CSV table of C-alpha atoms in Angstrom, one decimal:
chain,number,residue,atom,x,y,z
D,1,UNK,CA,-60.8,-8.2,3.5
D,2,UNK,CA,-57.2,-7.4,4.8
D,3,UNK,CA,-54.0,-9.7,3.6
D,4,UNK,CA,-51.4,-9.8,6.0
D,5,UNK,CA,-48.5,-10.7,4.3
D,6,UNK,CA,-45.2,-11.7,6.7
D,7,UNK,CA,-42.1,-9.9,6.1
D,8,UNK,CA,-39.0,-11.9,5.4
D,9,UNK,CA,-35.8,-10.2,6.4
D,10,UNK,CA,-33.8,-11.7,4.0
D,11,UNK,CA,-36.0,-11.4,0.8
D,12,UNK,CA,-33.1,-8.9,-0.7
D,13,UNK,CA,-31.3,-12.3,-1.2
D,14,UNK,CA,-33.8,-14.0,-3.3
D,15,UNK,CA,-33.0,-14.2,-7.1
D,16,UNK,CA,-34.9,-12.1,-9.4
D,17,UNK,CA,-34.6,-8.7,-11.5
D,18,UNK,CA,-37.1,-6.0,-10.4
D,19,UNK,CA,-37.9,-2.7,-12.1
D,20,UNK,CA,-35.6,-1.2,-9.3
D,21,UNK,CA,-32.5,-3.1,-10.0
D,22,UNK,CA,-33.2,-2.7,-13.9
D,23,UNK,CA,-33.2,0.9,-12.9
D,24,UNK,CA,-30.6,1.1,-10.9
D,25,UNK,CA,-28.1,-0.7,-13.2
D,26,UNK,CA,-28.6,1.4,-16.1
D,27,UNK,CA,-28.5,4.5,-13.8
D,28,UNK,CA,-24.8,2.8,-13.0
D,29,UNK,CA,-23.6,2.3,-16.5
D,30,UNK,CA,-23.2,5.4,-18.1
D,31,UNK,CA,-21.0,6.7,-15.4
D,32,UNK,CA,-19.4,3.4,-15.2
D,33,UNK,CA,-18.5,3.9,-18.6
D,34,UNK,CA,-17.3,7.6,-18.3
D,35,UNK,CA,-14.9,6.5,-15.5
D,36,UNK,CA,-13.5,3.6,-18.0
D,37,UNK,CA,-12.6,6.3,-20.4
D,38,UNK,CA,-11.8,8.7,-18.2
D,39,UNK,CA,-9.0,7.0,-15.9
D,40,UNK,CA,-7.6,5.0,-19.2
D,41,UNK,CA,-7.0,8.5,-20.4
D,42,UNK,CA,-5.6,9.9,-17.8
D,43,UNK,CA,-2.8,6.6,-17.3
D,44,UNK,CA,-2.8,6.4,-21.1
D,45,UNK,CA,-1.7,10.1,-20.7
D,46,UNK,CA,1.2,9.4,-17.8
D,47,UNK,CA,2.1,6.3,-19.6
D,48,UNK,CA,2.9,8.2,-23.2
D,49,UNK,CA,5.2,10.5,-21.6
D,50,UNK,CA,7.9,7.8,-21.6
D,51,UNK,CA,7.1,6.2,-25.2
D,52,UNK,CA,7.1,10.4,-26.1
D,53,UNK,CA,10.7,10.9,-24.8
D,54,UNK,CA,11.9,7.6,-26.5
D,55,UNK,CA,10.3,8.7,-30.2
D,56,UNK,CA,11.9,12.2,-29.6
D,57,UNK,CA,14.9,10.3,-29.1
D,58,UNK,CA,15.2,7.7,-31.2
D,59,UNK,CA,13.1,8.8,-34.4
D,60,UNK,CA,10.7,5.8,-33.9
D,61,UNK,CA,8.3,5.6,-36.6
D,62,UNK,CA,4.9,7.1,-35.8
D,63,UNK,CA,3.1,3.7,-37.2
D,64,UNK,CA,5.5,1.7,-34.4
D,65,UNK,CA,4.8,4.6,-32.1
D,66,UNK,CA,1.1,4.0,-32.4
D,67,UNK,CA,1.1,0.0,-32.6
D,68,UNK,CA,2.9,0.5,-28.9
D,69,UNK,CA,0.7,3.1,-27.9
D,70,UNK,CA,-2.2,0.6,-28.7
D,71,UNK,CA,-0.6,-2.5,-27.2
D,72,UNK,CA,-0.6,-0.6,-23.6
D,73,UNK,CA,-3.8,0.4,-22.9
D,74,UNK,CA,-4.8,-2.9,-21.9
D,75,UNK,CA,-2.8,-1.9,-18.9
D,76,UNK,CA,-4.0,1.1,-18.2
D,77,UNK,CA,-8.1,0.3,-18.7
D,78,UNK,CA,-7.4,-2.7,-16.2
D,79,UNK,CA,-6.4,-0.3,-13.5
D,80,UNK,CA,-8.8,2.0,-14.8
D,81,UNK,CA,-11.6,-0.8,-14.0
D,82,UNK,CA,-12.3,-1.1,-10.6
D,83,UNK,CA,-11.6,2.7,-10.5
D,84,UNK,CA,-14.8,3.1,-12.7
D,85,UNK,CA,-16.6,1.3,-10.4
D,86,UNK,CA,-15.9,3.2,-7.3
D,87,UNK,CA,-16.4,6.2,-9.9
D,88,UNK,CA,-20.1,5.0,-10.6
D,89,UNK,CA,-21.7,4.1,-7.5
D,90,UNK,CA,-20.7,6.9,-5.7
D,91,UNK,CA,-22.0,9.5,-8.2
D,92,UNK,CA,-25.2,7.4,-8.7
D,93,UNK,CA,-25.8,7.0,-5.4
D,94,UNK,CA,-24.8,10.2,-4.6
D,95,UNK,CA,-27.6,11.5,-7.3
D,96,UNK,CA,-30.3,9.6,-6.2
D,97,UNK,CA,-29.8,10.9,-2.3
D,98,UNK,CA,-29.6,14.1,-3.6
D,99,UNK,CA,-32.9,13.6,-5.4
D,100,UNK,CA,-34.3,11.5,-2.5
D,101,UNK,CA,-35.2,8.6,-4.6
D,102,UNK,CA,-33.2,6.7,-2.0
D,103,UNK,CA,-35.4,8.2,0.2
D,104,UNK,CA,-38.9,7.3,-1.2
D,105,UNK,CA,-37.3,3.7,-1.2
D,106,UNK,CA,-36.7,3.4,2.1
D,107,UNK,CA,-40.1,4.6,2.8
D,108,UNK,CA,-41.1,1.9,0.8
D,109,UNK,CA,-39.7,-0.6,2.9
D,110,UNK,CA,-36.8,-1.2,1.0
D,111,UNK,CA,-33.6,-2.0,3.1
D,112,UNK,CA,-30.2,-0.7,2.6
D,113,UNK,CA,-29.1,-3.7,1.7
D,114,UNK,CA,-31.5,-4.4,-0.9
D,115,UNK,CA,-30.3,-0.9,-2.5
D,116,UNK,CA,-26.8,-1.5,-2.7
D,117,UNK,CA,-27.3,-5.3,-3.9
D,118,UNK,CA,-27.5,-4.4,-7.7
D,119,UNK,CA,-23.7,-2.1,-7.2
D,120,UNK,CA,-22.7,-5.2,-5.8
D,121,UNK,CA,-23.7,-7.7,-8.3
D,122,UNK,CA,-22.2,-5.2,-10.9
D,123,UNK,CA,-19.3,-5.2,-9.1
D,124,UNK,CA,-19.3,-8.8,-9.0
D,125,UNK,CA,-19.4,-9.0,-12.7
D,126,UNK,CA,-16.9,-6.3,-13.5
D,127,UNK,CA,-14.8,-8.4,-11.0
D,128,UNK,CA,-14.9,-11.1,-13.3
D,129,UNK,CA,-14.3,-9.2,-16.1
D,130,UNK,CA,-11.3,-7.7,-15.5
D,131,UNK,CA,-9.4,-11.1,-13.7
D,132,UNK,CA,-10.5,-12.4,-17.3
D,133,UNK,CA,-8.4,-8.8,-18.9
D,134,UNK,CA,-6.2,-8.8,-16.6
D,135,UNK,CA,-5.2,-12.7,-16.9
D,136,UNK,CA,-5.7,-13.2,-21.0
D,137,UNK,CA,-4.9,-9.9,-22.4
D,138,UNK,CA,-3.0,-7.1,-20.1
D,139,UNK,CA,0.4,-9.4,-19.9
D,140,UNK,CA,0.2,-10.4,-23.8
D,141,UNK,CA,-0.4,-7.2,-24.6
D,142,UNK,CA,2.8,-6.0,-22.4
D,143,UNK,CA,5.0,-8.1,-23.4
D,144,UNK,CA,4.3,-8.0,-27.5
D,145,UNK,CA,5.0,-3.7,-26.6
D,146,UNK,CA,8.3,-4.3,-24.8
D,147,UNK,CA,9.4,-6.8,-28.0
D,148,UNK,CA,8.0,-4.1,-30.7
D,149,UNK,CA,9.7,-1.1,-28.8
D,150,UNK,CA,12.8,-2.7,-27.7
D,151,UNK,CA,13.1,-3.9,-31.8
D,152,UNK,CA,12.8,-0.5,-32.9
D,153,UNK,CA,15.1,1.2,-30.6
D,154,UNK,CA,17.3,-1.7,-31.5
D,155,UNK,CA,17.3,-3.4,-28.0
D,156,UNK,CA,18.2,-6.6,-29.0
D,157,UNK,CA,15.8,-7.7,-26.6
D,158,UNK,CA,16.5,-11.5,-25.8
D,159,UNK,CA,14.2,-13.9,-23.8
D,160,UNK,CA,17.1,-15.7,-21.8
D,161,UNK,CA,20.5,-14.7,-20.0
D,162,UNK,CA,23.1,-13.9,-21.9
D,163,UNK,CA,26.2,-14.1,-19.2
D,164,UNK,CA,26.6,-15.8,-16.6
D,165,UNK,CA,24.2,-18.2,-15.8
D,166,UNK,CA,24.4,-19.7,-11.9
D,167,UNK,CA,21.8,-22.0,-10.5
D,168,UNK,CA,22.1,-23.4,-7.0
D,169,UNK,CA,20.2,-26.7,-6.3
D,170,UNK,CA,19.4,-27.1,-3.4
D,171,UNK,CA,17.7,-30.8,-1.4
D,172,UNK,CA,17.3,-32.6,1.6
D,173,UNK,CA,19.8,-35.0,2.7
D,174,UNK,CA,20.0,-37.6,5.5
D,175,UNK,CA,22.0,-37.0,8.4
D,176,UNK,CA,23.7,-39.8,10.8
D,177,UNK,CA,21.3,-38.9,13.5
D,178,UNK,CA,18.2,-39.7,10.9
D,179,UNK,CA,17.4,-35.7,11.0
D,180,UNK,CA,17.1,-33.9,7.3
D,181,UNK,CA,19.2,-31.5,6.4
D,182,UNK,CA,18.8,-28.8,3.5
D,183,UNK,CA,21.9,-28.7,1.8
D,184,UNK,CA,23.4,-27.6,-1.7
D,185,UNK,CA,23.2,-30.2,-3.7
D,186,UNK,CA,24.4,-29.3,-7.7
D,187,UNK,CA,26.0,-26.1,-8.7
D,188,UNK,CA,25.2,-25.3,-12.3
D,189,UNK,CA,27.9,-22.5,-13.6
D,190,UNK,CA,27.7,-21.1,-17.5
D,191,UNK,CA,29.5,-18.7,-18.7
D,192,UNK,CA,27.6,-17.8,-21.9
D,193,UNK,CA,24.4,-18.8,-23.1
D,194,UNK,CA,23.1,-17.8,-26.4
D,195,UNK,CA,19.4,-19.4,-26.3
D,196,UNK,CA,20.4,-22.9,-27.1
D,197,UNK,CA,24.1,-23.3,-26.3
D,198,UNK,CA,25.7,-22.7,-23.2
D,199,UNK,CA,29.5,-22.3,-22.7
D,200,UNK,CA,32.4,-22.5,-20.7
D,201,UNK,CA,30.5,-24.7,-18.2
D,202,UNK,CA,31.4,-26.2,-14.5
D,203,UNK,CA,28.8,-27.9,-12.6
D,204,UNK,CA,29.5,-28.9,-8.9
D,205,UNK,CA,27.9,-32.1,-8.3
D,206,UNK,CA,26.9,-32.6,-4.2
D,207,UNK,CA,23.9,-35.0,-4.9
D,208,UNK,CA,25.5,-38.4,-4.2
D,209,UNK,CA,26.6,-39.1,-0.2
D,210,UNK,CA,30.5,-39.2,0.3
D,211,UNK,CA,30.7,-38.3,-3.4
D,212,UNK,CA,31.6,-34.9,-5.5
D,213,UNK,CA,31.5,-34.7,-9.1
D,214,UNK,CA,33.0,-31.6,-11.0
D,215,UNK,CA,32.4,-31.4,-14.7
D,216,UNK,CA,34.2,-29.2,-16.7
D,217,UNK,CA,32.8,-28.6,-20.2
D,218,UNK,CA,33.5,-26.6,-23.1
D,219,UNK,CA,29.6,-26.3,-24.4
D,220,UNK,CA,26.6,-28.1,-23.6
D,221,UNK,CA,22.8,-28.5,-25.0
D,222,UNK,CA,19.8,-30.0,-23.3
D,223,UNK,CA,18.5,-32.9,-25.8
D,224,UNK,CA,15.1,-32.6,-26.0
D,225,UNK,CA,14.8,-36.0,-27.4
D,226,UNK,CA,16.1,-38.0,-24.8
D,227,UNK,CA,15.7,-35.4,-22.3
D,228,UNK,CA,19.0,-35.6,-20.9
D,229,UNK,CA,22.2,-32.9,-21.4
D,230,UNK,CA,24.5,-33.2,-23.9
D,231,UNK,CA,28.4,-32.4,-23.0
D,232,UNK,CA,31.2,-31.3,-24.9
D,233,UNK,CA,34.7,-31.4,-24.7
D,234,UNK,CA,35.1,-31.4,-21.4
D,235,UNK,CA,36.6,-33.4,-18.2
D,236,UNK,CA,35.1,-35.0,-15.2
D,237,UNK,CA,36.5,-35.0,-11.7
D,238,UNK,CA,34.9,-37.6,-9.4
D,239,UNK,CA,36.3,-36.3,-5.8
D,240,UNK,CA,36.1,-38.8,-2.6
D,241,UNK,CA,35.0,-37.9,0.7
D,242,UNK,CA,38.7,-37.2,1.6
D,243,UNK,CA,39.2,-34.5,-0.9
D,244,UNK,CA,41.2,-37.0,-2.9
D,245,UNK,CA,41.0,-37.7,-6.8
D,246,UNK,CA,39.0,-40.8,-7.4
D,247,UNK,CA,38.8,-40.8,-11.2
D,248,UNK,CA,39.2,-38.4,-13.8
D,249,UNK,CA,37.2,-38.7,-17.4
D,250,UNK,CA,38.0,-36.9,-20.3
D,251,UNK,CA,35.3,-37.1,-23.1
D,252,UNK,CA,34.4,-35.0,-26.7
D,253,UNK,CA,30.8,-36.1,-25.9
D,254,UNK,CA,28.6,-37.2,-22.6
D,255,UNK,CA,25.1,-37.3,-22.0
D,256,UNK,CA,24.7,-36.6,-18.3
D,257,UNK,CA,21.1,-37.1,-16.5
D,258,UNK,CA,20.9,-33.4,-15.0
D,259,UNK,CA,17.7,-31.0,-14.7
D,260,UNK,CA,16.3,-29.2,-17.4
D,261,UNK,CA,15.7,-26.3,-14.5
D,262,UNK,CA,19.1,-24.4,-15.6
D,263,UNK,CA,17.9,-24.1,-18.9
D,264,UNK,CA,14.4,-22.6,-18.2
D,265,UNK,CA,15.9,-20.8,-15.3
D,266,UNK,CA,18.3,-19.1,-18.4
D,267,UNK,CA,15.3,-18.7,-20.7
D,268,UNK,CA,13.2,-16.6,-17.5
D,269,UNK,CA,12.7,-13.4,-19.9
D,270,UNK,CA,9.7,-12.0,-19.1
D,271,UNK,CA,9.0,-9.4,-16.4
D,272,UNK,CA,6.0,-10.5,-13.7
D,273,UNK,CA,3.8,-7.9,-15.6
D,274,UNK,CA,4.5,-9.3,-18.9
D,275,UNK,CA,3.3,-13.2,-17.5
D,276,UNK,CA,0.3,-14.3,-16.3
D,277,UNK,CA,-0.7,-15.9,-13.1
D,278,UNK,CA,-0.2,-19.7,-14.6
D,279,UNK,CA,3.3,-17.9,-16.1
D,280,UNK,CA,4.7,-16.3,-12.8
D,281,UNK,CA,3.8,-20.1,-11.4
D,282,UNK,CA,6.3,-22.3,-13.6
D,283,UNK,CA,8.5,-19.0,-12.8
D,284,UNK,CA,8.8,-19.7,-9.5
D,285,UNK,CA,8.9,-23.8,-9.8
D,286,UNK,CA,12.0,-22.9,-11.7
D,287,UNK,CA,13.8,-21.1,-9.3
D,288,UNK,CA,12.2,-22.3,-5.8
D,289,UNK,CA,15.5,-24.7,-5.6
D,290,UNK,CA,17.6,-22.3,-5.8
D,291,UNK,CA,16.5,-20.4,-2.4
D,292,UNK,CA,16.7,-17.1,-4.3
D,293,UNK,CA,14.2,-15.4,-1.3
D,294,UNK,CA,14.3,-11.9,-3.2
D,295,UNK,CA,13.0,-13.1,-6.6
D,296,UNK,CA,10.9,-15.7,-5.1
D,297,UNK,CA,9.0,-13.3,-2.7
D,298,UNK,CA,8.7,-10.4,-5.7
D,299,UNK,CA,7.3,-13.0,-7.8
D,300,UNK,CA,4.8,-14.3,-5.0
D,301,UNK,CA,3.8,-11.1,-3.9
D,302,UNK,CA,3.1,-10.2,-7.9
D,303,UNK,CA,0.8,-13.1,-8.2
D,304,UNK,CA,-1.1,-12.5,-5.2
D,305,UNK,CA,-1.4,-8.8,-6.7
D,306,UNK,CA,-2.6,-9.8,-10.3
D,307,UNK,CA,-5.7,-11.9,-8.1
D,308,UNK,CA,-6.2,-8.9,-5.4
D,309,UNK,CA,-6.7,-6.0,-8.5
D,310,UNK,CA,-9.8,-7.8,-9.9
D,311,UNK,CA,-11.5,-7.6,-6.5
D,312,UNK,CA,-11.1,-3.7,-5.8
D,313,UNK,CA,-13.7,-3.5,-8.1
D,314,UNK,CA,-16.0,-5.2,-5.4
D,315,UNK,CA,-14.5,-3.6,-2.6
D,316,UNK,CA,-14.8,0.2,-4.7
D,317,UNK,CA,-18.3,-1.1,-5.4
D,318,UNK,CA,-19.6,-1.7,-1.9
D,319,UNK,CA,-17.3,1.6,-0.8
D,320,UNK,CA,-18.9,4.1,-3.2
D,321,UNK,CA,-22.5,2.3,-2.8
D,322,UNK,CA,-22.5,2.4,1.0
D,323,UNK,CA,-20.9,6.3,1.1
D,324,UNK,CA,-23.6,7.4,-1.8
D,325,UNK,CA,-26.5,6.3,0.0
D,326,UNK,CA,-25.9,8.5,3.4
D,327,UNK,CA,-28.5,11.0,3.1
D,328,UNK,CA,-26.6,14.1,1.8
D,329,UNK,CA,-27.1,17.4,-0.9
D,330,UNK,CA,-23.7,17.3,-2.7
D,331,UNK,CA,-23.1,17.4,-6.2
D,332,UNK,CA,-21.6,15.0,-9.0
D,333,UNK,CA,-18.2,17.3,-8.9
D,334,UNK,CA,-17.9,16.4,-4.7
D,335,UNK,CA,-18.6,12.8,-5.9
D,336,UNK,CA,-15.7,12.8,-8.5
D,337,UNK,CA,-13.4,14.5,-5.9
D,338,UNK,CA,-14.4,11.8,-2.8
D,339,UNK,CA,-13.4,9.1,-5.7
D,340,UNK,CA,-10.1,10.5,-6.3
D,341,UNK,CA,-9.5,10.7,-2.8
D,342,UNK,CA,-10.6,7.2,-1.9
D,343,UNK,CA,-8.7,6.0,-5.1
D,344,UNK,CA,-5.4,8.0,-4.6
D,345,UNK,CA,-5.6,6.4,-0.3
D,346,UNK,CA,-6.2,2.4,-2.3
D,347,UNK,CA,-2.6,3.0,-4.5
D,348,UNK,CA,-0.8,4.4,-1.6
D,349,UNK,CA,-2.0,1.5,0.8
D,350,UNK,CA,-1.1,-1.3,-2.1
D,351,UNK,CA,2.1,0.6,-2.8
D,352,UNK,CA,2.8,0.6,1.0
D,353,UNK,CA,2.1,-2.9,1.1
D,354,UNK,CA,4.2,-3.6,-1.9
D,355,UNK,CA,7.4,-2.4,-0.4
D,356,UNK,CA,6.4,-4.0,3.1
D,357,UNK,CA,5.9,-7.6,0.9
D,358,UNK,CA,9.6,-7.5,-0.9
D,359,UNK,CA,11.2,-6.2,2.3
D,360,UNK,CA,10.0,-9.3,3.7
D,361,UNK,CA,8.0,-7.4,6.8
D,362,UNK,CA,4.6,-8.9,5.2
D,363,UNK,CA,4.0,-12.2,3.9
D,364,UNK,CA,2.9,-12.2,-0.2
D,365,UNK,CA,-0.8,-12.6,0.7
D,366,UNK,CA,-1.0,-9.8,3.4
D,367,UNK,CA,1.1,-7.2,1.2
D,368,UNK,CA,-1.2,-7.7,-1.9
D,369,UNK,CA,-4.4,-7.7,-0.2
D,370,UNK,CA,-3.8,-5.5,2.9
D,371,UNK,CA,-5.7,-2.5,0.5
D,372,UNK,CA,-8.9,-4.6,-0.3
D,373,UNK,CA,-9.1,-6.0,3.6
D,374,UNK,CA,-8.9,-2.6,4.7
D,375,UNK,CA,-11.6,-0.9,2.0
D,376,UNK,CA,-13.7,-3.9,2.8
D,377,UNK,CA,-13.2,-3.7,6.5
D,378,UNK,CA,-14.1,0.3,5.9
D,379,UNK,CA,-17.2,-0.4,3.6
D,380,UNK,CA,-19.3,-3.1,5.8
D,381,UNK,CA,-18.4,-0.9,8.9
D,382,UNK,CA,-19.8,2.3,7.2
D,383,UNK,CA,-23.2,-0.1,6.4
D,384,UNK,CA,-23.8,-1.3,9.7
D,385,UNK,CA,-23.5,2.2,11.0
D,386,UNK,CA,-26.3,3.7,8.1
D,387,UNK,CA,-28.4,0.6,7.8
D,388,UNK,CA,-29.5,0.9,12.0
């Protein structure tokens, strides 16, 4: 008696671990892992040459030279990530086509698709992984370097401006005609700032209709327990519509209801790769009001970076998967050299879109992601052409 069973299209969808994908995994791994040492060598390498110049240099001890050494290859092994991944599926793939493996497969009745599903769903999970790195460690990691190094080379590294502190606020006001109009609203001037007390201060007070308020203060501290600023020594100039003097206060202490923002706007510090994504976030809360367009498009288009690098590793995946299952006799040494290639044309398109997103000529989302869109664009044309 004959069984007949009826073939389901989409079975390579159904959950489940066959021999093959158990097979096909571990065939992924060791190469996976090769490329993870490999390419964090070779940016661990490039890196160094920097920290090598500075010991040279400076006569930085070798035990501050190492902890620094240590502290960045987080960053390097998260670049190095999806790299690995483009690195693995290609040469496994590449291997088994070589060996026709893929081959007896298909014969089998297995579909593309269903080959290149476990490269994906590794993909998936090294995806995953490094957001998780690159999110929790990489930017911790970065920043406790920069404090270490900048320490022993006698930096005086500080986590706030020093000089010169301007912040522009700027709000909505409404016009006669009932239209809203974005206007400047408070100027906040300091002239030193040491981390807790600012000097030498004049704030330009626009928030009140018909109304200007100048204060002119000799220091000032934000009181965190009443959450207000506390003046000193200083004179206030309340101005009328007609430019004239309306009052004038002279005072040795005032508490005056302002925004914290100036402070944490001071206190900034860190570099975008030295924050994470909730980090670069309050970043740019703090300086959205003050229509700074350069720093708040660097800062946007950094974020959307710091989400797009964790998904190369899908995108390499399906790219190497799809090119190592054309039916081909190369070696693992062509496989290596179609990785660099691919790798070396995925930097130049994010660096490309970099300098397109802080010109302005992209918008944040496009410059970040315009590499993955257009490997992932690449990789599902390429296996709709082999899977017919």
């Amino acid at each position: 008696m004959k069984i007949v069973t009826q073939y389901n299209p989409l079975r390579f969808l159904t959950f489940g671990v066959s021999i093959m994908d158990r097979y096909l995994v571990a065939e992924l791994l060791a190469p996976f892992l090769f490329g993870v040492s490999l390419f964090s060598s070779i940016g661990v390498a490039i890196g160094s040459l920097e920290l090598i110049r500075k010991i040279t240099d400076a006569g930085l001890p070798l035990s501050t030279a190492m902890k620094v050494f240590l502290l960045k290859m987080p960053f390097f092994i998260a670049f190095a990530l999806p790299a690995s991944m483009l690195l693995a599926t290609l040469i496994t793939y590449i291997r088994l086509s070589s060996d026709s493996e893929l081959i007896a497969l298909r014969s089998c009745g297995v579909s593309i698709y269903r080959l290149i599903l476990p490269a994906i769903v590794m993909s998936l999970i090294v995806t995953v992984i490094t957001f998780a790195f690159n999110e929790f460690v990489v930017p911790a990691a970065n920043y406790e370097a920069s404090v270490i190094l900048d320490s022993a080379l006698n930096a005086d590294r500080k986590d706030f401006q020093e000089n010169n502190i301007i912040y522009p606020e700027f709000g909505e006001v409404d016009q006669p005609n009932g239209e809203k109009k974005e206007i400047l609203k408070r100027l906040f001037y300091a002239e030193e700032f040491n981390g807790e007390l600012m000097k030498n201060l004049t704030i330009v007070d626009r928030s009140k209709t018909g109304v200007n308020q100048i204060v002119v203060s000799e220091s000032a501290r934000w009181n965190i327990a009443e959450n207000t600023w506390d003046f000193f020594n200083g004179t206030i100039y309340v101005i009328s519509a007609d430019s004239s003097y309306r009052n004038i206060l002279r005072f040795e202490h005032h508490q005056l209801q302002l925004s914290r923002a100036p402070l944490d706007f001071a206190r900034k510090g860190r570099k975008a790769d030295d924050m994470n994504i909730a980090q670069v976030q309050e970043q740019l809360k703090l300086i959205m009001p003050s229509n700074d367009y350069k720093e708040i498009r660097k800062l946007k288009v950094r974020m959307q970076q710091k989400i797009a690098l964790p998904f190369a590793c899908l995108v390499f995946g399906l790219v190497g998967a799809v090119l190592g299952t054309k039916p081909q006799r190369t070696s693992k040494a062509t496989g290596f050299g179609i990785s660099v290639l691919i790798i070396f044309a995925y930097y130049l398109l994010r660096t490309i879109g970099d300098a397109l997103g802080l010109s302005g000529f992209l918008t944040d989302w496009m410059a970040a992601w315009l590499p993955n869109l257009f490997g992932l664009g690449t990789g599902i044309w390429l296996l709709f052409r082999i899977s017919r």
